[in-house]
Structure formats: structure tokens, C-alpha cells
PDB file of C-alpha atoms in Angstrom:
ATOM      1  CA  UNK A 180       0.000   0.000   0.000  1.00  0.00           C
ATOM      2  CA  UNK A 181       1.542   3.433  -0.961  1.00  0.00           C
ATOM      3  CA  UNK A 182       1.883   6.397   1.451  1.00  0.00           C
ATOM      4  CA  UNK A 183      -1.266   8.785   1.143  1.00  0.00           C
ATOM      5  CA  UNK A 184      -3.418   6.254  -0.546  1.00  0.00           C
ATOM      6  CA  UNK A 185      -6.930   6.240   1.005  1.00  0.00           C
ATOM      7  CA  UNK A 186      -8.425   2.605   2.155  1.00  0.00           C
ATOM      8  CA  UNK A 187     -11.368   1.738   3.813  1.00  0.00           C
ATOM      9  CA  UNK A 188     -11.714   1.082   7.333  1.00  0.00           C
ATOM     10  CA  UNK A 189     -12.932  -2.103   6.687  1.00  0.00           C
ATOM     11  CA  UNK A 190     -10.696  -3.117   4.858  1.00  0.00           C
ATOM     12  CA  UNK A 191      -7.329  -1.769   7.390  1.00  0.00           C
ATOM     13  CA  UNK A 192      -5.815  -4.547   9.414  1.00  0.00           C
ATOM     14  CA  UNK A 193      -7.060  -4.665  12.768  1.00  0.00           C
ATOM     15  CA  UNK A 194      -4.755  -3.305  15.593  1.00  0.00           C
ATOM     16  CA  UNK A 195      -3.986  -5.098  18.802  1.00  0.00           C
ATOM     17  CA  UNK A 196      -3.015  -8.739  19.112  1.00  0.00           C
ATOM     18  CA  UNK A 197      -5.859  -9.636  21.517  1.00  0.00           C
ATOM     19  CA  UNK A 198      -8.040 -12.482  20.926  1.00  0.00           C
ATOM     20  CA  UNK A 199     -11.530 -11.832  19.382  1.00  0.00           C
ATOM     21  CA  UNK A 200     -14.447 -13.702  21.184  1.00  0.00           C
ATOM     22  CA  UNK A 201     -16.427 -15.675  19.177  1.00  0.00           C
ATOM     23  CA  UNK A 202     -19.791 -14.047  18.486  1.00  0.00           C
ATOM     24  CA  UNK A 203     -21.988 -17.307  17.437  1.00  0.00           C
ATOM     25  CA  UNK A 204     -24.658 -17.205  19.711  1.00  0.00           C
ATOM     26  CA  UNK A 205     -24.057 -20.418  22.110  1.00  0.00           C
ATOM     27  CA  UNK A 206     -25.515 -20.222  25.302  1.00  0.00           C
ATOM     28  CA  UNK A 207     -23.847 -21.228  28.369  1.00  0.00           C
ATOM     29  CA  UNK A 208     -26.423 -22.216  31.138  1.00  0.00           C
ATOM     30  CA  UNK A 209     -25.573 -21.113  34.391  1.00  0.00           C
ATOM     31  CA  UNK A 210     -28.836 -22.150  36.276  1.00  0.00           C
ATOM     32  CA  UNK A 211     -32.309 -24.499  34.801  1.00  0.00           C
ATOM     33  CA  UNK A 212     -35.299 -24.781  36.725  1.00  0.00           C
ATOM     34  CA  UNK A 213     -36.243 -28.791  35.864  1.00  0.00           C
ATOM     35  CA  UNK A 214     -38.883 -28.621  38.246  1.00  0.00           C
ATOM     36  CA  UNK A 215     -40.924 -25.934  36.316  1.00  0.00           C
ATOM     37  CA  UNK A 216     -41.064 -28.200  33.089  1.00  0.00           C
ATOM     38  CA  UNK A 217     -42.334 -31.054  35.633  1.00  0.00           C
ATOM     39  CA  UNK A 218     -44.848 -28.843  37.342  1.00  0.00           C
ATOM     40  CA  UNK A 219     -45.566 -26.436  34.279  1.00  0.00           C
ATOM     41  CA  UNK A 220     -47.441 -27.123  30.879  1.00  0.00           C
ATOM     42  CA  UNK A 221     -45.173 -24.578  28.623  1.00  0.00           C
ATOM     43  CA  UNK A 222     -46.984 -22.529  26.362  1.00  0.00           C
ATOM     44  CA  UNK A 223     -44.941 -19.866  25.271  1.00  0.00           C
ATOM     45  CA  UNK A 224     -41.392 -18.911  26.429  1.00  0.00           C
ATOM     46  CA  UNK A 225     -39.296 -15.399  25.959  1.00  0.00           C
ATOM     47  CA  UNK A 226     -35.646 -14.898  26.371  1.00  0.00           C
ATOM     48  CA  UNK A 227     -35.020 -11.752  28.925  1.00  0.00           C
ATOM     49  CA  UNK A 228     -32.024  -9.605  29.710  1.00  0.00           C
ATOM     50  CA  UNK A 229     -31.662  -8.972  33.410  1.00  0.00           C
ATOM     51  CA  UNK A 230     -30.389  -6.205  34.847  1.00  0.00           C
ATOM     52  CA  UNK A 231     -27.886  -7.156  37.109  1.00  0.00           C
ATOM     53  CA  UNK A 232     -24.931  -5.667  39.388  1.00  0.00           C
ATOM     54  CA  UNK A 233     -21.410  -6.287  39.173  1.00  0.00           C
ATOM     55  CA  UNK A 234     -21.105  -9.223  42.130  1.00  0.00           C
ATOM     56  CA  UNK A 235     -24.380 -10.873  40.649  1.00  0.00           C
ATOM     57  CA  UNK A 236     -22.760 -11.070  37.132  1.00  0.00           C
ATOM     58  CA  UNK A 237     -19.643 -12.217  39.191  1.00  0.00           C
ATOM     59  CA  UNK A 238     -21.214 -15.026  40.738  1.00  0.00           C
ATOM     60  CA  UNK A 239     -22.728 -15.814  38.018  1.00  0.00           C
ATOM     61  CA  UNK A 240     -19.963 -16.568  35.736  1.00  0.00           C
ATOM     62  CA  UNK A 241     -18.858 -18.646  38.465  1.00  0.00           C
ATOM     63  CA  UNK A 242     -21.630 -20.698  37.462  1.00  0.00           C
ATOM     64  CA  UNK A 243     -23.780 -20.089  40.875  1.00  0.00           C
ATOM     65  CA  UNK A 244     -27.423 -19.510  40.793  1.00  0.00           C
ATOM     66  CA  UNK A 245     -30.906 -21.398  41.890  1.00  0.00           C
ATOM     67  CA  UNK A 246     -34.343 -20.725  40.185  1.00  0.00           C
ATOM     68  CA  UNK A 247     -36.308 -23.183  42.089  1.00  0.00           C
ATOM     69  CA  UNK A 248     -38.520 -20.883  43.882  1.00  0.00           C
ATOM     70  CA  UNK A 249     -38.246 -17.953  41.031  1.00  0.00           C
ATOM     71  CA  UNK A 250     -41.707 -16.333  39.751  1.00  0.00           C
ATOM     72  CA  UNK A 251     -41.945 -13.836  37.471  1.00  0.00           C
ATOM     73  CA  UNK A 252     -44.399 -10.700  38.354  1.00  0.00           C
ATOM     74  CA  UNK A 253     -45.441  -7.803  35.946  1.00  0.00           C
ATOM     75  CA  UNK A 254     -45.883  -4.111  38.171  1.00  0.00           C
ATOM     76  CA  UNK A 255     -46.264  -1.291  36.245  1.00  0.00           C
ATOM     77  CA  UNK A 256     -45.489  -2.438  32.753  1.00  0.00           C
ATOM     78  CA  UNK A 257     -41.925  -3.973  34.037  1.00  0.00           C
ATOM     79  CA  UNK A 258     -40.840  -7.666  34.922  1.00  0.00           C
ATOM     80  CA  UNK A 259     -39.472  -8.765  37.980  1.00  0.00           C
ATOM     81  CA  UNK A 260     -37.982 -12.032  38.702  1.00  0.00           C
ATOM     82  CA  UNK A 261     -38.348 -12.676  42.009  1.00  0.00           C
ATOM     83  CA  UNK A 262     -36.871 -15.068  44.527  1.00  0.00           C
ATOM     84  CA  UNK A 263     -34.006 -16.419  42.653  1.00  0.00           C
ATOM     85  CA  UNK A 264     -31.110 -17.094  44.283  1.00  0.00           C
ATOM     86  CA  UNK A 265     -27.397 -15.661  43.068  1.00  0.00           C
ATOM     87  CA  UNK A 266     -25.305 -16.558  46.261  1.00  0.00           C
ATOM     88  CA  UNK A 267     -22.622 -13.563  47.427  1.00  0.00           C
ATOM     89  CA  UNK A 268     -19.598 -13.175  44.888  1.00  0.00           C
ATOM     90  CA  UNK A 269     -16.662 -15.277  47.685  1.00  0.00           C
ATOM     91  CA  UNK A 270     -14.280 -12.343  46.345  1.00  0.00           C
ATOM     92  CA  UNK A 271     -16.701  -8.999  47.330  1.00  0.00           C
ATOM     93  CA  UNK A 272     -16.571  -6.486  49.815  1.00  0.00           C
ATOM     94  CA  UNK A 273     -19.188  -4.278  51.424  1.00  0.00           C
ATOM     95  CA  UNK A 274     -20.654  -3.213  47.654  1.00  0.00           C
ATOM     96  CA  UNK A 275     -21.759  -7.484  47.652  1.00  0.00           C
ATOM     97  CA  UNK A 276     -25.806  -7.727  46.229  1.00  0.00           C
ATOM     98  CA  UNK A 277     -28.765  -9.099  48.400  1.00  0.00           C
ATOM     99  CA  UNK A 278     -28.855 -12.765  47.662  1.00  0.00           C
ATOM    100  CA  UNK A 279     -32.697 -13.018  46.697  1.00  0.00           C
ATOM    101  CA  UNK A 280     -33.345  -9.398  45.608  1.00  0.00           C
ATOM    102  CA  UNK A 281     -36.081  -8.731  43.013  1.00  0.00           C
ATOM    103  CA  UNK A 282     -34.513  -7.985  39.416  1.00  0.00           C
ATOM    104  CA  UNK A 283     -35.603  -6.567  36.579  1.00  0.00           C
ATOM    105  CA  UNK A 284     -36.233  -8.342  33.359  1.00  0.00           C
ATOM    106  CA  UNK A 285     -35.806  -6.513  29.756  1.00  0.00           C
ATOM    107  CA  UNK A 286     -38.652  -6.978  27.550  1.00  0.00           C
ATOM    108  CA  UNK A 287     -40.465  -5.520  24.605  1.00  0.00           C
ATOM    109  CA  UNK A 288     -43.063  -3.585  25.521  1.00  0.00           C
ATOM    110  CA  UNK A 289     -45.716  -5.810  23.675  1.00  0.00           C
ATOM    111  CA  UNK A 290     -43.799  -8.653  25.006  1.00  0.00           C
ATOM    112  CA  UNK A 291     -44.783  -7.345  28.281  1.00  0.00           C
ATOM    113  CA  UNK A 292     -48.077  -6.467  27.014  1.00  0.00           C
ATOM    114  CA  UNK A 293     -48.735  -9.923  26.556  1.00  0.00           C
ATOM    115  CA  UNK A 294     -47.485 -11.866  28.785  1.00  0.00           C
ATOM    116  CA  UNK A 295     -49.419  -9.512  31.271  1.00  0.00           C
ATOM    117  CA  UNK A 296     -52.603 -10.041  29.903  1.00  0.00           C
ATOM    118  CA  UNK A 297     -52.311 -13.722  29.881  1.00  0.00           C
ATOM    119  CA  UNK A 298     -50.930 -14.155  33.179  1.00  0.00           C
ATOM    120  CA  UNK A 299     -54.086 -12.670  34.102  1.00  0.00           C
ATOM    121  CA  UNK A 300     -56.003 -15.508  33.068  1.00  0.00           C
ATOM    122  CA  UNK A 301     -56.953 -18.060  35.247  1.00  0.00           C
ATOM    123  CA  UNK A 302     -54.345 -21.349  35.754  1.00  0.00           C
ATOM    124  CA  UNK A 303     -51.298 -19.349  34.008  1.00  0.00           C
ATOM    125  CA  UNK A 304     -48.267 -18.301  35.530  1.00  0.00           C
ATOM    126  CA  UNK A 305     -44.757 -17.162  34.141  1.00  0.00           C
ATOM    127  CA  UNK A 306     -42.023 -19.132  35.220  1.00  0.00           C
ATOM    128  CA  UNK A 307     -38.420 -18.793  35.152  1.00  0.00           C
ATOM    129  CA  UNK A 308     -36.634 -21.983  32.963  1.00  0.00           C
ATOM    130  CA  UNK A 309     -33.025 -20.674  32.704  1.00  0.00           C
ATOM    131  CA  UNK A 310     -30.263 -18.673  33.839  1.00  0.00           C
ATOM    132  CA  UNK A 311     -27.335 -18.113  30.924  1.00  0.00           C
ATOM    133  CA  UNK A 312     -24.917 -15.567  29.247  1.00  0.00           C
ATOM    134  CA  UNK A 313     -25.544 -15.055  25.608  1.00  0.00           C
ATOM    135  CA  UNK A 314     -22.856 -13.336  23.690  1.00  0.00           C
ATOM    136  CA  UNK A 315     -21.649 -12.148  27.268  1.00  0.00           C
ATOM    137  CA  UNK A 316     -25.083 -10.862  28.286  1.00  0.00           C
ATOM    138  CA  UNK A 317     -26.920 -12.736  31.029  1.00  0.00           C
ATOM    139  CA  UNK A 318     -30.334 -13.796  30.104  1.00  0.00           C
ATOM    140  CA  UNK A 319     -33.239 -15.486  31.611  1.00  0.00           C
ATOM    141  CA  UNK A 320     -35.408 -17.993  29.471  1.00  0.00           C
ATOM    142  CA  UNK A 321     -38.839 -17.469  30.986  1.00  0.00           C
ATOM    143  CA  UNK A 322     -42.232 -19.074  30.014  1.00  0.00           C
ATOM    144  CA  UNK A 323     -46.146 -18.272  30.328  1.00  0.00           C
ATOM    145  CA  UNK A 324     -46.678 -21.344  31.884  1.00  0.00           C
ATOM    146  CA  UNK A 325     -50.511 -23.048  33.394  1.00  0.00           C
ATOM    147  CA  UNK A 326     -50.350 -25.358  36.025  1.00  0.00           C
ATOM    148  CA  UNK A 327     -50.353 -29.343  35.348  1.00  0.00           C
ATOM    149  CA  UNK A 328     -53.057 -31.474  37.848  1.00  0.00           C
ATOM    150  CA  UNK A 329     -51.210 -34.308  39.567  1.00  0.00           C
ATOM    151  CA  UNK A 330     -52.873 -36.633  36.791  1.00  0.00           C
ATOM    152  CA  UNK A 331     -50.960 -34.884  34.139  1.00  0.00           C
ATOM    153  CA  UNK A 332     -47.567 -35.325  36.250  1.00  0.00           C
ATOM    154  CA  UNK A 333     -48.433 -38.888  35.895  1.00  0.00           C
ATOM    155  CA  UNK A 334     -49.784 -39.114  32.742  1.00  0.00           C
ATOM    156  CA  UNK A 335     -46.165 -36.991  31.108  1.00  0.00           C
ATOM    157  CA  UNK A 336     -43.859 -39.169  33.584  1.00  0.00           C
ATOM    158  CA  UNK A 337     -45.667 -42.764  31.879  1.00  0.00           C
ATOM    159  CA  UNK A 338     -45.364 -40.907  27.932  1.00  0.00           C
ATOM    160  CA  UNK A 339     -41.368 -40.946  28.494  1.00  0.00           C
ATOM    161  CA  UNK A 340     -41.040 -44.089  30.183  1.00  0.00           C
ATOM    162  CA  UNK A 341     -42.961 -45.363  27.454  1.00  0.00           C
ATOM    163  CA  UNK A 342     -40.673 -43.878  24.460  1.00  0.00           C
ATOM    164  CA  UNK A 343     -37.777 -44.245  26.780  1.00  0.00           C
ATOM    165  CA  UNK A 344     -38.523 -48.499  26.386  1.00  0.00           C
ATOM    166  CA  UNK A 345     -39.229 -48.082  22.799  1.00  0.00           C
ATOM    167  CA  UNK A 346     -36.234 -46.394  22.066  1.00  0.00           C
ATOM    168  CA  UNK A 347     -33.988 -48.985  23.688  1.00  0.00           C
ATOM    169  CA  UNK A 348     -36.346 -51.931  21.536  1.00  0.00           C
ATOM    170  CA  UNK A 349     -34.970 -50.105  18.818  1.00  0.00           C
ATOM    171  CA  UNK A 350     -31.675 -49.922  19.799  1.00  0.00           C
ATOM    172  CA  UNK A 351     -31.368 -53.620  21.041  1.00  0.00           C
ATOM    173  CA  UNK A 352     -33.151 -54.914  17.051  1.00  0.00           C
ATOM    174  CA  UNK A 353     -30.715 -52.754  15.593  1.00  0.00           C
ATOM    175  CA  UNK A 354     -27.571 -54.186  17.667  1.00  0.00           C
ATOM    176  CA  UNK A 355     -29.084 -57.564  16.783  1.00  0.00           C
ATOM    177  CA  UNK A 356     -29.843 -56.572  12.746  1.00  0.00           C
ATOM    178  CA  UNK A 357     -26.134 -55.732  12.792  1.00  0.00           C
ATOM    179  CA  UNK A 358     -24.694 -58.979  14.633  1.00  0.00           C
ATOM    180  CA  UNK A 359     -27.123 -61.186  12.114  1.00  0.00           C
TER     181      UNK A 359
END
């Protein structure tokens, strides 16, 4: 390249020899809430970005959180996940966060709008799933969620026990098509 000649900046060579991190969307779970899919007939779900202090995110990335007892509440056209608990960052001081503070969720406003109305309904809920950071942004995975009878529990548990057996019948004909 000569001296004076103009070039794009997309086309300069990058400065710095610092790695780049790889923007490809993969989501690494820090917390799930199992029990919600067991207790929970999923209807719709929504990913969330929290708002979050510095210890939280901390504690987070050290792969520490619980969403057992988490809820999600709408007040005044915002979200709130409440009750879930992000234990004290080991390494903070006196700025540390409340372990089971109420945090804000990031939503579209119709996203909001909706999930609002519905909750409203009778039998539905909204339910925290997951905890993770996507692209180094924590999000939750939350769900507008109605409530299974104990029936159903049973009814879901029997469903994959049953395809659980079938898929092993399949398994063990195809080991023995193979061996034939």
C-alpha cells in the first residue's frame, strides 16, 4: 500500500493482538429450573435480559445460581424475577448484592403487554426456565406457563417411560440386525 493512498476502514488490518471472542450465539447455562417443566405445561417462552450488578454477574460466571422458587411478576409495565437465588460473589466487599433481591427483566413492551394479559387468566403463571450468558449478556429464558393437575404429572412421567422403552427396543433390534 503506498503512502497517502486512502483505504477503507474495513478493509485496514485490525490493531492489537488480543483475541476476538467468538460471536456465534451459544448459550452457556448457568442455572435451569427442571422442576418448572415437571410442574408447568409450557406454552410460550421469551428470552429476557436482566439487569444485574457487578457481584451478581460475578457469581454468576462462576456458574452459581438457583431458580427453584423464582416467579416472574409484571408491576407497572416492568418484569421482575423474584426469589431467585445468586449466592454472594466469595471475592466482594461491602458493595456485595442481596442474595434473593427482586430484578428486573428486559422486555419488549408488547412482550410485556402480553405476557401480562395472559398471566391474568386463570391457571397461568410465568415461570423462570433458565439462567445463561448469551454473547456475554446474562439472560433469563422465561415461560407463560398453566399449572399441570397431579394426573398430568403422571400421565407426562408414563409418555417418556414409554418412548424411553421403545427407544432402547430399537436400539437392542438394531444391535441384533447388525450382529445377524
Amino acid at each position: 500500500m503506498s503512502k497517502g493512498m486512502y483505504v477503507p476502514k474495513e478493509s485496514q488490518p485490525k490493531q492489537g493482538g488480543g483475541a476476538a471472542k467468538a460471536k456465534d450465539g451459544k448459550r452457556k447455562i448457568v442455572a435451569q429450573n427442571k422442576k418448572a417443566r415437571h410442574d408447568y405445561a409450557i406454552i410460550d417462552t421469551y428470552e429476557a435480559g436482566l439487569v444485574l450488578t457487578g457481584t451478581e454477574v460475578k457469581s454468576l460466571r462462576q456458574g452459581r445460581a438457583s431458580l427453584t422458587d423464582g416467579f416472574v411478576q409484571i408491576d407497572g409495565n416492568e418484569a421482575w424475577l423474584h426469589n431467585a437465588h445468586i449466592p454472594e460473589y466469595s471475592q466482594g466487599t461491602w458493595t456485595n448484592h442481596t442474595v434473593r433481591r427482586k430484578r428486573k427483566l428486559l422486555l419488549h413492551r408488547e412482550e410485556i403487554d402480553k405476557l401480562a394479559s395472559k398471566s391474568e387468566e386463570t391457571g397461568h403463571t410465568i415461570v423462570p426456565l433458565a439462567l445463561y450468558f448469551k454473547d456475554g449478556r446474562a439472560k433469563a429464558e422465561i415461560a407463560l406457563a398453566r399449572g399441570k393437575k397431579e394426573y398430568d404429572k403422571r400421565q407426562t412421567l408414563r409418555e417418556k417411560q414409554d418412548r424411553r422403552e421403545s427407544d432402547r427396543a430399537i436400539a437392542a433390534a438394531k444391535r441384533k440386525q447388525r450382529g445377524a
